[in-house]
Tab-separated table of C-alpha atoms and ligand atoms in Angstrom:
chain	number	residue	atom	x	y	z
A	21	MET	CA	31.227	94.469	121.026
A	22	LEU	CA	30.685	95.427	117.380
A	23	ARG	CA	28.234	98.153	116.476
A	24	ILE	CA	26.607	98.040	113.053
A	25	ALA	CA	24.475	100.848	111.634
A	26	LEU	CA	21.778	99.391	109.412
A	27	THR	CA	19.762	101.410	106.901
A	28	LYS	CA	16.098	101.456	107.885
A	29	GLY	CA	13.476	100.533	105.357
A	30	ARG	CA	14.083	98.785	102.057
A	31	LEU	CA	17.414	97.174	102.973
A	32	GLU	CA	16.377	96.168	106.483
A	33	LYS	CA	14.635	92.894	105.766
A	34	GLU	CA	17.302	91.437	103.528
A	35	ALA	CA	20.100	92.614	105.809
A	36	THR	CA	18.385	90.873	108.730
A	37	ALA	CA	17.981	87.705	106.649
A	38	LEU	CA	21.667	87.815	105.682
A	39	LEU	CA	22.736	88.164	109.338
A	40	ALA	CA	20.496	85.234	110.268
A	41	ARG	CA	21.994	83.047	107.490
A	42	ALA	CA	25.463	84.044	108.699
A	43	GLY	CA	24.584	82.483	112.054
A	44	TYR	CA	23.652	85.545	114.129
A	45	ASP	CA	20.624	85.674	116.429
A	46	THR	CA	18.323	88.222	114.793
A	47	ALA	CA	15.256	87.570	116.966
A	48	ALA	CA	15.359	91.085	118.478
A	49	LEU	CA	15.688	92.676	115.016
A	50	ALA	CA	12.746	90.706	113.685
A	51	ASP	CA	10.560	91.842	116.613
A	52	LYS	CA	11.913	95.335	117.281
A	53	GLY	CA	8.799	97.444	117.811
A	54	ARG	CA	10.015	101.071	117.879
A	55	ARG	CA	13.454	100.283	119.334
A	56	LEU	CA	16.413	101.667	117.391
A	57	ILE	CA	19.228	99.708	119.081
A	58	LEU	CA	18.914	95.954	118.935
A	59	PRO	CA	21.192	93.207	120.211
A	60	VAL	CA	22.233	90.608	117.650
A	61	GLY	CA	23.638	87.748	119.669
A	62	ASP	CA	25.938	88.665	122.559
A	63	ASP	CA	28.628	90.504	120.632
A	64	ILE	CA	26.834	92.733	118.141
A	65	GLU	CA	24.506	95.708	118.405
A	66	VAL	CA	22.551	96.972	115.413
A	67	MET	CA	21.479	100.619	115.142
A	68	LEU	CA	18.660	101.487	112.731
A	69	ALA	CA	19.293	104.755	110.904
A	70	LYS	CA	18.476	106.679	107.740
A	71	ALA	CA	20.920	105.926	104.941
A	72	PRO	CA	23.024	109.142	105.046
A	73	ASP	CA	23.183	108.866	108.852
A	74	VAL	CA	24.625	105.346	108.576
A	75	ILE	CA	27.617	106.929	106.838
A	76	THR	CA	27.828	109.720	109.453
A	77	TYR	CA	27.862	107.247	112.360
A	78	VAL	CA	30.534	105.115	110.674
A	79	ILE	CA	32.737	108.092	109.745
A	80	HIS	CA	32.594	109.364	113.339
A	81	GLY	CA	33.426	105.910	114.641
A	82	VAL	CA	30.395	105.574	116.919
A	83	CYS	CA	29.464	102.590	114.763
A	84	ASP	CA	32.203	100.230	113.594
A	85	MET	CA	30.388	99.151	110.458
A	86	GLY	CA	27.418	100.095	108.322
A	87	ILE	CA	25.080	98.509	105.813
A	88	VAL	CA	24.088	101.112	103.258
A	89	GLY	CA	23.228	101.436	99.577
A	90	LYS	CA	25.867	102.279	96.988
A	91	ASP	CA	23.578	105.176	95.973
A	92	THR	CA	24.152	106.842	99.351
A	93	ILE	CA	27.888	106.098	99.235
A	94	MET	CA	28.145	107.729	95.787
A	95	GLU	CA	26.192	110.787	96.919
A	96	TYR	CA	27.828	111.420	100.301
A	97	GLY	CA	31.232	109.696	100.060
A	98	GLY	CA	33.540	110.096	103.055
A	99	SER	CA	36.478	108.333	104.568
A	100	PHE	CA	35.701	104.687	105.352
A	101	TYR	CA	36.356	101.274	103.838
A	102	GLU	CA	33.737	99.853	101.482
A	103	VAL	CA	34.533	96.197	102.048
A	104	MET	CA	31.785	94.136	100.496
A	105	ASP	CA	28.957	94.043	97.986
A	106	LEU	CA	26.208	92.351	100.001
A	107	GLY	CA	24.332	91.237	96.902
A	108	PHE	CA	20.872	92.544	97.785
A	109	GLY	CA	19.072	95.807	97.117
A	110	ARG	CA	20.111	95.503	93.491
A	111	CYS	CA	18.956	98.403	91.329
A	112	ARG	CA	20.520	101.156	89.215
A	113	PHE	CA	20.858	104.875	88.858
A	114	ALA	CA	19.393	105.981	85.543
A	115	LEU	CA	18.751	109.156	83.607
A	116	ALA	CA	15.046	109.273	82.803
A	117	VAL	CA	13.000	111.696	80.733
A	118	PRO	CA	9.355	112.061	79.676
A	119	LYS	CA	8.726	109.321	77.121
A	120	GLY	CA	9.426	110.417	73.592
A	121	THR	CA	11.343	113.601	74.446
A	122	ASP	CA	14.817	114.135	72.996
A	123	PHE	CA	16.926	115.100	75.999
A	124	TYR	CA	19.950	115.943	73.846
A	125	ALA	CA	18.027	117.914	71.211
A	126	ASP	CA	19.859	121.064	72.219
A	127	TYR	CA	22.994	121.598	74.259
A	128	THR	CA	21.906	124.355	76.561
A	129	GLY	CA	19.642	124.816	79.487
A	130	HIS	CA	19.233	121.282	80.764
A	131	ARG	CA	17.618	121.039	84.152
A	132	LEU	CA	17.799	117.851	86.164
A	133	ALA	CA	15.892	116.993	89.315
A	134	SER	CA	17.321	114.479	91.759
A	135	LYS	CA	17.536	113.361	95.346
A	136	TYR	CA	21.231	112.870	94.446
A	137	PRO	CA	22.611	116.275	93.339
A	138	ASN	CA	26.267	115.231	93.664
A	139	VAL	CA	25.790	112.084	91.588
A	140	THR	CA	23.914	114.160	89.001
A	141	ARG	CA	26.621	116.862	88.932
A	142	ASP	CA	29.416	114.283	88.551
A	143	TYR	CA	27.598	112.404	85.809
A	144	PHE	CA	27.076	115.458	83.630
A	145	ALA	CA	30.504	116.906	84.449
A	146	ARG	CA	31.997	113.724	82.967
A	147	LYS	CA	29.979	114.409	79.822
A	148	GLY	CA	31.239	117.989	79.810
A	149	MET	CA	27.673	119.252	80.157
A	150	ASP	CA	26.745	122.168	82.362
A	151	VAL	CA	23.341	121.375	83.844
A	152	GLY	CA	21.085	122.996	86.392
A	153	ILE	CA	20.263	120.756	89.324
A	154	ILE	CA	17.196	120.911	91.532
A	155	LYS	CA	17.287	118.888	94.738
A	156	ILE	CA	14.077	116.964	95.366
A	157	GLU	CA	13.518	114.848	98.479
A	158	GLY	CA	11.328	112.094	97.038
A	159	SER	CA	8.886	111.165	94.257
A	160	VAL	CA	11.357	112.941	91.997
A	161	GLU	CA	9.440	111.609	88.988
A	162	LEU	CA	7.011	114.488	89.585
A	163	ALA	CA	9.542	117.173	88.638
A	164	PRO	CA	9.637	116.555	84.861
A	165	LEU	CA	5.887	115.892	84.823
A	166	LEU	CA	5.315	119.327	86.345
A	167	GLY	CA	7.784	120.987	83.993
A	168	LEU	CA	10.315	121.744	86.714
A	169	ALA	CA	13.031	119.664	85.033
A	170	ASP	CA	13.895	118.066	81.679
A	171	GLY	CA	14.878	114.811	83.317
A	172	ILE	CA	15.799	113.036	86.515
A	173	ILE	CA	18.635	110.959	87.879
A	174	ASP	CA	17.046	108.427	90.185
A	175	ILE	CA	16.991	104.846	91.353
A	176	VAL	CA	15.261	102.378	89.052
A	177	GLU	CA	14.472	98.909	90.320
A	178	THR	CA	11.554	97.314	88.454
A	179	GLY	CA	10.972	100.353	86.217
A	180	ASN	CA	7.316	100.470	87.265
A	181	THR	CA	7.419	103.980	88.736
A	182	LEU	CA	8.855	105.383	85.497
A	183	LYS	CA	6.414	103.446	83.343
A	184	GLU	CA	3.329	104.373	85.339
A	185	ASN	CA	4.286	108.046	85.147
A	186	GLY	CA	5.074	108.278	81.459
A	187	LEU	CA	8.851	108.448	81.856
A	188	GLU	CA	11.585	106.303	80.319
A	189	ALA	CA	15.175	105.546	81.281
A	190	ILE	CA	17.505	106.627	78.479
A	191	GLU	CA	20.896	105.982	80.144
A	192	ASP	CA	22.241	103.791	82.930
A	193	VAL	CA	24.410	105.775	85.320
A	194	ALA	CA	25.591	103.106	87.792
A	195	ALA	CA	24.730	99.667	89.169
A	196	LEU	CA	23.701	99.771	92.825
A	197	SER	CA	23.361	97.339	95.732
A	198	ALA	CA	23.813	97.224	99.493
A	199	ARG	CA	27.411	97.496	100.720
A	200	LEU	CA	29.217	96.807	103.991
A	201	ILE	CA	31.317	99.763	105.121
A	202	VAL	CA	33.844	99.829	107.963
A	203	ASN	CA	35.297	102.662	110.036
A	204	THR	CA	39.024	102.962	109.265
A	205	ALA	CA	40.202	103.033	112.905
A	206	ALA	CA	37.881	100.177	113.927
A	207	MET	CA	39.326	98.099	111.092
A	208	LYS	CA	42.673	98.255	112.925
A	209	LEU	CA	41.541	98.259	116.572
A	210	LYS	CA	38.864	95.568	116.216
A	211	ASN	CA	40.437	93.766	113.281
A	212	HIS	CA	39.963	90.259	114.661
A	213	ASP	CA	36.222	90.695	115.319
A	214	ILE	CA	35.561	92.595	112.111
A	215	GLU	CA	37.416	90.063	109.953
A	216	ALA	CA	35.443	87.248	111.596
A	217	PHE	CA	32.191	89.091	110.897
A	218	ILE	CA	33.153	89.710	107.262
A	219	GLU	CA	34.018	86.039	106.832
A	220	ASN	CA	30.728	84.832	108.324
A	221	VAL	CA	28.711	87.213	106.165
A	222	SER	CA	30.665	86.720	102.928
A	223	ARG	CA	29.958	82.976	103.017
A	224	GLU	CA	26.241	83.784	102.749
A	225	VAL	CA	26.356	86.561	100.176
A	226	ALA	CA	24.771	85.610	96.868
A	227	LEU	CA	26.381	87.688	94.135
B	303	PRP	C1	12.341	104.668	94.696
B	303	PRP	C2	13.031	105.410	93.557
B	303	PRP	C3	12.038	105.276	92.443
B	303	PRP	C4	11.419	103.908	92.689
B	303	PRP	C5	12.070	102.875	91.814
B	303	PRP	O1	11.433	105.538	95.297
B	303	PRP	O2	13.270	106.767	93.902
B	303	PRP	O3	11.070	106.280	92.517
B	303	PRP	O4	11.678	103.580	94.060
B	303	PRP	O5	11.462	101.618	91.946
B	303	PRP	P1	10.793	100.892	90.712
B	303	PRP	O6	11.709	101.008	89.532
B	303	PRP	O7	10.672	99.462	91.173
B	303	PRP	O8	9.456	101.506	90.455
B	303	PRP	P2	10.810	105.268	96.724
B	303	PRP	O9	9.563	104.490	96.559
B	303	PRP	O10	11.837	104.628	97.580
B	303	PRP	O11	10.401	106.662	97.296
B	303	PRP	P3	11.029	108.141	97.215
B	303	PRP	O12	11.602	108.360	95.858
B	303	PRP	O13	9.881	109.028	97.478
B	303	PRP	O14	12.095	108.257	98.267
B	304	MG	MG1	11.080	107.445	94.164
């Protein structure tokens, strides 16, 4: 039996479609109601979890594998194998500021709001800039509009949220997509089953 933690929400539909294309029976996943543990064929169980929890379950080995965004992997890290870019959930991390403002006009006192404080810290540390970081849980675009921050580091997909709120992306920070992660011990103990799963899925990944 292989247990896969799947990120609820945005990645769910495309992950289910990918599993179906790879030949797995996703009927239970497609009609799950409020259930959180779903059988996928006879040999796989899928757990639906919030993105950071996918990583927690995989690190602790209670799930053998996980499907999670690169954004969450960059923010939380941890000891596991990131084995495959699954080719969906494509978007990017960007630095965005209120349209027309000059973020680099002066070198002191920059405040950034983000749901990803570690990514934000790393990005500006690489630039040698000391910035203040305010952790926001969602709709982070509000922070610069309210004057709480000079800019944000956030996910941009279509760019509509930025545009409709008078913000603009001024730098790309990283390309993002859904990834398959594997628990390090499971990779050894269940190698045969995990390799077979990776092979079935990789045939259907459109990069
Ligand atoms: C995400 C992200 C951006 C937006 C990007 O937010 O944080 O705000 O989507 O998509 P776009 O470029 O296509 O407009 P989400 O709607 O997931 O909500 P949250 O930020 O409140 O978590
Ligand atoms: Mg948002």
